[in-house]
Amino acid sequence: MRQRERERALWDAFFHMDAELWQVLTRRLQQDTGLSEPDWQVLDGLGNAVGHTLRAFELAKVLMFGKSRLHQHVGRMERRGLVERRPVPGDARATAVSLTPHGLSVFRRAQAYRARHIREELIGALTAEEVDRLIAISAKIRAHVRREPSD
């Protein structure tokens, strides 16, 4: 196989696998929990933060959401009782976003589903050695994209 054909084959295989995997994970999350993928991303970002709270700009960075997108989505989740926004003491311009007790409960329930979905759809398709290789390859690509030194 020539270099260009090999590169094309890699891109086609990777792109379609990635797109189809996320479609399945997103659909299963919606079916099992009623959460959208952006809902999950916000819950996961806050659920893994100290005190289940982040400043809005920190949450946006973690999620790779723009300021407007984060503001609108957090507003919808706030109306559903999953998160709350509060001013940051000592910084009149800053806003903190926190999980509510209901949001934490929803996060924990959804976390179990998401873990099961990943085990069934991704890890279940691979051998233990392939999982190890995928971890290493993924870390190497992320470091390259971020222009960080890799091992």
XYZ file of N, CA, C and O in Angstrom, residues 3-86:
336
model
N 2.028 5.215 0.529
C 1.916 6.078 1.717
C 0.588 6.829 1.754
O -0.083 6.854 2.777
N 0.189 7.455 0.660
C -1.077 8.217 0.643
C -2.285 7.306 0.864
O -3.220 7.684 1.555
N -2.261 6.124 0.274
C -3.361 5.176 0.475
C -3.423 4.724 1.939
O -4.502 4.587 2.509
N -2.258 4.504 2.517
C -2.190 4.091 3.921
C -2.715 5.203 4.825
O -3.480 4.939 5.763
N -2.303 6.440 4.560
C -2.791 7.566 5.346
C -4.295 7.711 5.215
O -4.997 7.956 6.200
N -4.804 7.568 4.015
C -6.245 7.664 3.784
C -6.989 6.542 4.513
O -8.037 6.763 5.122
N -6.436 5.327 4.437
C -7.065 4.192 5.119
C -7.093 4.425 6.634
O -8.103 4.139 7.289
N -5.989 4.962 7.178
C -5.949 5.266 8.604
C -7.001 6.300 8.958
O -7.767 6.122 9.906
N -7.050 7.391 8.187
C -8.007 8.457 8.493
C -9.443 7.942 8.391
O -10.251 8.195 9.281
N -9.756 7.214 7.328
C -11.123 6.699 7.168
C -11.498 5.769 8.317
O -12.585 5.876 8.877
N -10.602 4.866 8.677
C -10.898 3.928 9.765
C -11.072 4.677 11.086
O -12.041 4.431 11.817
N -10.159 5.591 11.376
C -10.216 6.329 12.643
C -11.445 7.229 12.693
O -12.178 7.227 13.676
N -11.673 8.004 11.648
C -12.781 8.946 11.634
C -14.118 8.241 11.804
O -14.940 8.632 12.629
N -14.332 7.185 11.049
C -15.619 6.487 11.125
C -15.785 5.765 12.460
O -16.884 5.748 13.023
N -14.701 5.176 12.986
C -14.784 4.535 14.303
C -15.147 5.569 15.361
O -16.042 5.350 16.171
N -14.463 6.706 15.343
C -14.706 7.750 16.334
C -16.149 8.262 16.247
O -16.843 8.346 17.257
N -16.600 8.569 15.048
C -17.953 9.100 14.871
C -19.011 8.079 15.300
O -19.962 8.430 16.019
N -18.847 6.840 14.887
C -19.835 5.814 15.229
C -19.820 5.490 16.723
O -20.879 5.292 17.328
N -18.633 5.439 17.322
C -18.546 5.177 18.759
C -19.266 6.269 19.534
O -20.065 5.978 20.434
N -19.016 7.559 19.196
C -19.674 8.643 19.927
C -21.174 8.675 19.681
O -21.944 9.010 20.573
N -21.622 8.283 18.485
C -23.069 8.209 18.236
C -23.705 7.173 19.166
O -24.748 7.424 19.767
N -23.067 6.015 19.277
C -23.598 4.950 20.128
C -23.558 5.379 21.595
O -24.541 5.215 22.325
N -22.432 5.927 22.052
C -22.328 6.348 23.453
C -23.342 7.440 23.777
O -23.970 7.411 24.841
N -23.502 8.389 22.876
C -24.455 9.484 23.088
C -25.887 8.961 23.128
O -26.677 9.340 23.997
N -26.224 8.080 22.198
C -27.581 7.513 22.146
C -27.877 6.696 23.408
O -28.935 6.830 24.018
N -26.933 5.876 23.824
C -27.155 5.045 25.013
C -27.279 5.896 26.266
O -28.111 5.610 27.134
N -26.468 6.948 26.372
C -26.574 7.843 27.522
C -27.956 8.491 27.571
O -28.596 8.537 28.617
N -28.422 8.976 26.429
C -29.741 9.608 26.347
C -30.839 8.610 26.725
O -31.736 8.937 27.502
N -30.751 7.399 26.193
C -31.768 6.389 26.475
C -31.790 5.986 27.943
O -32.851 5.822 28.537
N -30.614 5.809 28.533
C -30.540 5.293 29.898
C -30.693 6.361 30.976
O -31.081 6.045 32.105
N -30.367 7.620 30.655
C -30.361 8.658 31.693
C -31.180 9.896 31.345
O -31.443 10.715 32.217
N -31.508 10.077 30.065
C -32.193 11.293 29.643
C -31.256 12.477 29.475
O -31.706 13.588 29.197
N -29.952 12.259 29.622
C -28.975 13.337 29.500
C -28.426 13.425 28.075
O -28.189 12.397 27.440
N -28.190 14.644 27.639
C -27.487 14.849 26.372
C -25.988 14.737 26.622
O -25.533 14.774 27.782
N -25.209 14.651 25.563
C -23.756 14.601 25.719
C -23.216 15.879 26.382
O -22.392 15.793 27.298
N -23.682 17.082 25.968
C -23.219 18.284 26.680
C -23.628 18.298 28.158
O -22.860 18.762 29.004
N -24.824 17.775 28.480
C -25.220 17.654 29.890
C -24.183 16.813 30.639
O -23.725 17.182 31.719
N -23.858 15.669 30.057
C -22.890 14.770 30.684
C -21.551 15.456 30.863
O -20.910 15.337 31.909
N -21.103 16.176 29.855
C -19.799 16.837 29.939
C -19.760 17.834 31.097
O -18.773 17.887 31.840
N -20.826 18.599 31.268
C -20.885 19.556 32.375
C -20.912 18.807 33.708
O -20.153 19.136 34.631
N -21.765 17.796 33.822
C -21.846 17.026 35.071
C -20.513 16.365 35.392
O -20.066 16.368 36.547
N -19.865 15.807 34.385
C -18.580 15.136 34.585
C -17.502 16.132 34.997
O -16.709 15.862 35.902
N -17.474 17.284 34.349
C -16.495 18.309 34.712
C -16.653 18.763 36.147
O -15.671 18.875 36.896
N -17.880 19.008 36.552
C -18.138 19.442 37.929
C -18.042 18.283 38.919
O -17.557 18.453 40.037
N -18.501 17.122 38.509
C -18.489 15.965 39.402
C -17.090 15.532 39.791
O -16.886 14.944 40.853
N -16.110 15.835 38.949
C -14.731 15.469 39.237
C -13.912 16.622 39.808
O -12.716 16.474 40.051
N -14.546 17.770 40.031
C -13.856 18.939 40.586
C -13.960 18.927 42.111
O -14.929 18.406 42.678
N -12.980 19.514 42.746
C -12.999 19.651 44.204
C -14.247 20.438 44.603
O -14.508 21.521 44.059
N -15.028 19.883 45.508
C -16.253 20.532 45.956
C -17.333 20.598 44.895
O -18.330 21.292 45.060
N -17.143 19.880 43.803
C -18.099 19.844 42.687
C -18.411 21.243 42.173
O -19.538 21.532 41.758
N -17.392 22.110 42.207
C -17.546 23.511 41.809
C -16.334 23.956 41.012
O -15.203 23.602 41.342
N -16.592 24.735 39.974
C -15.533 25.375 39.199
C -15.969 26.786 38.836
O -17.166 27.044 38.672
N -15.011 27.671 38.693
C -15.323 28.976 38.111
C -15.765 28.725 36.671
O -15.308 27.782 36.027
N -16.649 29.565 36.177
C -17.200 29.359 34.838
C -16.100 29.279 33.791
O -16.137 28.412 32.908
N -15.094 30.147 33.879
C -14.035 30.114 32.869
C -13.229 28.822 32.948
O -12.772 28.298 31.931
N -13.067 28.259 34.160
C -12.358 26.989 34.311
C -13.175 25.846 33.706
O -12.623 24.974 33.030
N -14.481 25.859 33.957
C -15.356 24.831 33.397
C -15.351 24.907 31.878
O -15.263 23.878 31.202
N -15.423 26.099 31.337
C -15.390 26.270 29.879
C -14.095 25.702 29.303
O -14.105 25.039 28.253
N -12.997 25.933 29.988
C -11.700 25.422 29.518
C -11.667 23.900 29.568
O -11.229 23.247 28.613
N -12.128 23.317 30.673
C -12.161 21.859 30.820
C -13.003 21.236 29.707
O -12.635 20.218 29.126
N -14.144 21.851 29.414
C -15.084 21.293 28.443
C -14.777 21.690 27.006
O -15.377 21.141 26.089
N -13.891 22.672 26.843
C -13.619 23.247 25.526
C -14.901 23.844 24.934
O -15.204 23.679 23.753
N -15.680 24.513 25.784
C -16.894 25.226 25.382
C -16.539 26.705 25.290
O -15.773 27.213 26.109
N -17.146 27.404 24.353
C -17.037 28.846 24.328
C -17.861 29.442 25.454
O -18.740 28.787 26.026
N -17.580 30.707 25.771
C -18.268 31.389 26.879
C -19.783 31.393 26.675
O -20.549 31.083 27.589
N -20.229 31.717 25.478
C -21.658 31.791 25.190
C -22.316 30.416 25.286
O -23.389 30.266 25.873
N -21.663 29.409 24.705
C -22.217 28.057 24.749
C -22.348 27.583 26.188
O -23.364 27.003 26.579
N -21.302 27.824 26.991
C -21.355 27.405 28.392
C -22.479 28.127 29.120
O -23.272 27.499 29.827
N -22.574 29.428 28.941
C -23.597 30.217 29.620
C -24.996 29.690 29.283
O -25.831 29.507 30.186
N -25.255 29.444 28.015
C -26.578 28.969 27.604
C -26.865 27.567 28.134
O -27.958 27.291 28.637
N -25.869 26.686 28.037
C -26.119 25.312 28.473
C -26.271 25.226 29.994
O -27.162 24.530 30.489
N -25.423 25.938 30.718
C -25.540 25.946 32.181
C -26.893 26.529 32.596
O -27.522 26.045 33.533
N -27.365 27.526 31.877
C -28.684 28.089 32.168
C -29.789 27.055 32.038
O -30.684 26.973 32.896
N -29.724 26.242 30.987
C -30.734 25.180 30.812
C -30.638 24.144 31.931
O -31.645 23.678 32.459
N -29.410 23.801 32.302
C -29.230 22.812 33.373
C -29.635 23.388 34.729
O -30.137 22.661 35.586
N -29.445 24.673 34.905
C -29.848 25.341 36.143
C -31.376 25.288 36.281
O -31.898 25.000 37.365
N -32.089 25.522 35.207
C -33.558 25.461 35.240
C -34.058 24.055 35.553
O -35.157 23.894 36.078
N -33.254 23.051 35.271
C -33.626 21.661 35.571
C -33.156 21.242 36.967
O -33.343 20.089 37.367
N -32.518 22.147 37.677
C -32.097 21.866 39.043
C -30.824 21.045 39.164
O -30.538 20.505 40.241
N -30.021 20.957 38.090
C -28.809 20.149 38.117
C -27.583 20.918 38.593
O -26.678 20.346 39.203
N -27.549 22.211 38.281
C -26.412 23.059 38.665
C -26.938 24.384 39.193
O -28.110 24.723 39.004
N -26.036 25.112 39.846
C -26.373 26.467 40.278
C -25.160 27.359 40.028
O -24.015 26.898 40.044
N -25.453 28.625 39.792
C -24.396 29.622 39.605
C -24.435 30.583 40.773
O -25.513 30.969 41.226
N -23.238 30.966 41.224
C -23.119 31.922 42.318
C -21.936 32.830 42.051
O -20.964 32.412 41.423
